[in-house]
Amino acid sequence: MPTDDWTGLTLYHRAVRDMRGKALLPLNRLQAAFPDVYAREVAKYQGREALLTEPVARLGCQWPDVLFFSPVHPGPLLDAVRATGRAVPPVRFWTLPAGALDPTRACVRLVRPWPGGVKPEPDPADELPFTAAHLQQVASPPLETLSRLGQLPPEAPLILWLDVPHVLYRGEVPLGELQEIYA
């Protein structure tokens, strides 16, 4: 597949509740635009505050300066959880054609295993250029992820993309570019 052929490549983002404004914004941009939404979203990093200063070397910024997308459709991930008997109602997501992003402002970030539950140090080698070829390579759910979700205890938090490569985007995405789906 040529690196510029984005046909059929889609990105996924969990739909935001209480959406405000006309664009999806990175966390640091939310702080000025919607401080109350920022406070709610930054609270998710309690106990993981180091992520808020983690560099994204390829994009010359930090973790809260980017939007996060998944190249993997959430359906198979949620189906793995539902197969355990856990009741998971349909979940709302947004889709975005991958070709809608400016490739110079995006990268594919590979995810390393967390030995003993400890997040490894970031490695700039895990940040690949945002190309259709790289995206195609990471668009299927990793077998390890499906296995993890299939063994998830009922009381465990439902973190779908913990061990799935991400697409990081340094910018905003107009809401008109997003389509809603349920999985």
Tab-separated table of C-alpha atoms in Angstrom:
chain	number	residue	atom	x	y	z
A	1	MET	CA	0.000	0.000	0.000
A	2	PRO	CA	1.490	3.387	-0.925
A	3	THR	CA	2.202	5.599	2.073
A	4	ASP	CA	-0.225	8.243	0.840
A	5	ASP	CA	-3.237	5.951	0.227
A	6	TRP	CA	-5.495	6.608	3.216
A	7	THR	CA	-8.510	4.865	1.634
A	8	GLY	CA	-10.486	2.928	4.218
A	9	LEU	CA	-8.246	3.872	7.142
A	10	THR	CA	-10.270	5.138	10.083
A	11	LEU	CA	-9.361	6.429	13.518
A	12	TYR	CA	-11.483	6.097	16.660
A	13	HIS	CA	-11.928	8.291	19.720
A	14	ARG	CA	-14.274	7.735	22.645
A	15	ALA	CA	-16.987	10.354	22.243
A	16	VAL	CA	-16.724	13.178	24.741
A	17	ARG	CA	-19.606	13.754	27.101
A	18	ASP	CA	-20.584	17.351	27.686
A	19	MET	CA	-18.816	18.417	24.486
A	20	ARG	CA	-18.302	22.152	24.170
A	21	GLY	CA	-16.942	24.288	21.411
A	22	LYS	CA	-16.576	23.470	17.747
A	23	ALA	CA	-13.480	21.263	17.896
A	24	LEU	CA	-11.949	18.409	19.813
A	25	LEU	CA	-9.070	19.962	21.788
A	26	PRO	CA	-6.012	18.495	23.515
A	27	LEU	CA	-5.976	18.607	27.303
A	28	ASN	CA	-3.669	21.641	27.582
A	29	ARG	CA	-5.886	23.654	25.236
A	30	LEU	CA	-8.935	22.719	27.314
A	31	GLN	CA	-7.373	24.373	30.340
A	32	ALA	CA	-7.815	27.853	28.857
A	33	ALA	CA	-10.969	27.215	26.826
A	34	PHE	CA	-13.055	25.217	29.319
A	35	PRO	CA	-11.402	25.080	32.778
A	36	ASP	CA	-14.168	22.951	34.302
A	37	VAL	CA	-13.877	20.333	31.546
A	38	TYR	CA	-10.099	20.431	31.930
A	39	ALA	CA	-10.424	19.775	35.685
A	40	ARG	CA	-12.646	16.757	35.023
A	41	GLU	CA	-10.338	15.328	32.361
A	42	VAL	CA	-7.033	15.958	34.175
A	43	ALA	CA	-8.457	14.152	37.218
A	44	LYS	CA	-8.169	10.931	35.168
A	45	TYR	CA	-4.404	11.211	35.603
A	46	GLN	CA	-4.550	11.020	39.404
A	47	GLY	CA	-1.816	8.601	40.408
A	48	ARG	CA	-0.311	8.873	36.912
A	49	GLU	CA	0.726	12.534	36.993
A	50	ALA	CA	4.070	11.775	35.323
A	51	LEU	CA	2.170	11.268	32.055
A	52	LEU	CA	1.319	14.961	32.043
A	53	THR	CA	4.958	15.807	31.351
A	54	GLU	CA	5.810	12.808	29.171
A	55	PRO	CA	7.424	13.942	25.931
A	56	VAL	CA	6.140	13.188	22.473
A	57	ALA	CA	9.513	13.598	20.797
A	58	ARG	CA	8.387	13.271	17.177
A	59	LEU	CA	5.893	16.121	17.626
A	60	GLY	CA	8.040	18.316	19.890
A	61	CYS	CA	5.486	18.491	22.686
A	62	GLN	CA	4.153	16.683	25.737
A	63	TRP	CA	1.390	14.159	26.345
A	64	PRO	CA	-1.363	16.719	27.176
A	65	ASP	CA	-0.608	18.666	23.964
A	66	VAL	CA	-1.987	15.930	21.699
A	67	LEU	CA	-5.263	14.260	20.895
A	68	PHE	CA	-5.329	10.478	21.116
A	69	PHE	CA	-6.915	8.254	18.520
A	70	SER	CA	-6.964	4.506	18.083
A	71	PRO	CA	-6.317	2.852	14.745
A	72	VAL	CA	-8.250	-0.192	16.058
A	73	HIS	CA	-12.043	-0.408	15.836
A	74	PRO	CA	-13.450	-0.647	19.378
A	75	GLY	CA	-16.002	-3.341	18.446
A	76	PRO	CA	-13.704	-6.384	18.738
A	77	LEU	CA	-12.224	-5.015	21.968
A	78	LEU	CA	-15.634	-4.566	23.575
A	79	ASP	CA	-16.761	-7.953	22.237
A	80	ALA	CA	-13.816	-9.577	24.044
A	81	VAL	CA	-15.022	-8.023	27.303
A	82	ARG	CA	-18.660	-8.947	26.649
A	83	ALA	CA	-17.627	-12.567	25.960
A	84	THR	CA	-16.606	-12.791	29.636
A	85	GLY	CA	-20.226	-12.187	30.620
A	86	ARG	CA	-19.609	-8.607	31.706
A	87	ALA	CA	-22.551	-6.406	30.786
A	88	VAL	CA	-21.225	-3.575	28.649
A	89	PRO	CA	-23.887	-1.417	27.027
A	90	PRO	CA	-23.221	0.087	23.612
A	91	VAL	CA	-20.492	2.725	23.872
A	92	ARG	CA	-20.424	5.915	21.786
A	93	PHE	CA	-17.322	6.633	19.716
A	94	TRP	CA	-16.308	9.096	17.050
A	95	THR	CA	-14.664	8.078	13.815
A	96	LEU	CA	-12.355	10.182	11.719
A	97	PRO	CA	-10.977	9.377	8.271
A	98	ALA	CA	-7.232	9.010	8.873
A	99	GLY	CA	-6.475	11.123	5.808
A	100	ALA	CA	-8.156	14.117	7.483
A	101	LEU	CA	-5.132	14.609	9.768
A	102	ASP	CA	-2.072	16.591	8.764
A	103	PRO	CA	0.665	13.891	8.747
A	104	THR	CA	3.292	16.421	9.852
A	105	ARG	CA	1.342	16.956	13.083
A	106	ALA	CA	0.710	13.269	13.851
A	107	CYS	CA	2.562	10.085	14.693
A	108	VAL	CA	1.845	6.450	15.420
A	109	ARG	CA	2.955	5.543	18.916
A	110	LEU	CA	3.697	1.926	19.607
A	111	VAL	CA	2.888	0.673	23.089
A	112	ARG	CA	5.287	-1.463	25.097
A	113	PRO	CA	4.188	-4.022	27.699
A	114	TRP	CA	4.092	-2.819	31.296
A	115	PRO	CA	6.170	-5.414	33.192
A	116	GLY	CA	4.777	-5.802	36.698
A	117	GLY	CA	2.244	-3.055	35.957
A	118	VAL	CA	4.972	-0.401	35.660
A	119	LYS	CA	4.922	1.835	32.589
A	120	PRO	CA	8.276	1.775	30.793
A	121	GLU	CA	10.113	5.001	30.026
A	122	PRO	CA	9.098	6.557	26.696
A	123	ASP	CA	11.310	5.621	23.788
A	124	PRO	CA	11.363	7.974	20.769
A	125	ALA	CA	11.893	4.875	18.585
A	126	ASP	CA	8.275	3.926	19.416
A	127	GLU	CA	7.011	7.034	17.612
A	128	LEU	CA	6.626	6.307	13.913
A	129	PRO	CA	5.771	8.739	11.139
A	130	PHE	CA	2.049	8.993	10.500
A	131	THR	CA	1.773	7.201	7.177
A	132	ALA	CA	-0.932	5.006	5.725
A	133	ALA	CA	1.530	2.107	5.677
A	134	HIS	CA	2.299	2.411	9.405
A	135	LEU	CA	-1.368	2.854	10.212
A	136	GLN	CA	-2.300	-0.261	8.256
A	137	GLN	CA	0.271	-2.245	10.270
A	138	VAL	CA	-1.420	-1.371	13.581
A	139	ALA	CA	-5.102	-1.331	12.555
A	140	SER	CA	-5.940	-4.829	13.846
A	141	PRO	CA	-6.485	-5.571	17.533
A	142	PRO	CA	-3.369	-7.116	19.081
A	143	LEU	CA	-3.971	-10.693	20.254
A	144	GLU	CA	-2.450	-9.766	23.636
A	145	THR	CA	-5.072	-7.038	24.022
A	146	LEU	CA	-7.953	-9.367	23.180
A	147	SER	CA	-6.565	-11.886	25.672
A	148	ARG	CA	-6.211	-9.221	28.401
A	149	LEU	CA	-9.754	-7.990	27.854
A	150	GLY	CA	-11.072	-11.556	27.779
A	151	GLN	CA	-9.631	-12.120	31.263
A	152	LEU	CA	-10.660	-8.795	32.758
A	153	PRO	CA	-12.190	-9.233	36.229
A	154	PRO	CA	-15.706	-7.758	36.553
A	155	GLU	CA	-14.537	-5.063	38.991
A	156	ALA	CA	-11.545	-3.969	36.887
A	157	PRO	CA	-11.708	-0.634	35.065
A	158	LEU	CA	-12.536	-0.941	31.394
A	159	ILE	CA	-9.441	0.490	29.695
A	160	LEU	CA	-9.743	-0.622	26.084
A	161	TRP	CA	-6.637	0.861	24.491
A	162	LEU	CA	-4.060	0.433	27.244
A	163	ASP	CA	-1.923	-1.860	25.080
A	164	VAL	CA	-3.000	-0.774	21.593
A	165	PRO	CA	-0.862	1.543	19.440
A	166	HIS	CA	-2.120	5.125	19.406
A	167	VAL	CA	-2.237	7.914	16.881
A	168	LEU	CA	-1.156	11.157	18.519
A	169	TYR	CA	-2.181	14.425	16.896
A	170	ARG	CA	-0.851	17.849	17.826
A	171	GLY	CA	-3.776	20.006	16.873
A	172	GLU	CA	-7.517	20.209	17.066
A	173	VAL	CA	-10.146	18.361	15.058
A	174	PRO	CA	-13.318	20.193	13.993
A	175	LEU	CA	-16.426	18.372	15.188
A	176	GLY	CA	-17.750	18.363	11.624
A	177	GLU	CA	-14.970	15.906	10.683
A	178	LEU	CA	-16.203	13.326	13.211
A	179	GLN	CA	-18.916	10.717	12.726
A	180	GLU	CA	-20.680	8.966	15.586
A	181	ILE	CA	-20.846	5.181	15.971
A	182	TYR	CA	-21.764	2.774	18.751
A	183	ALA	CA	-19.811	-0.375	19.488
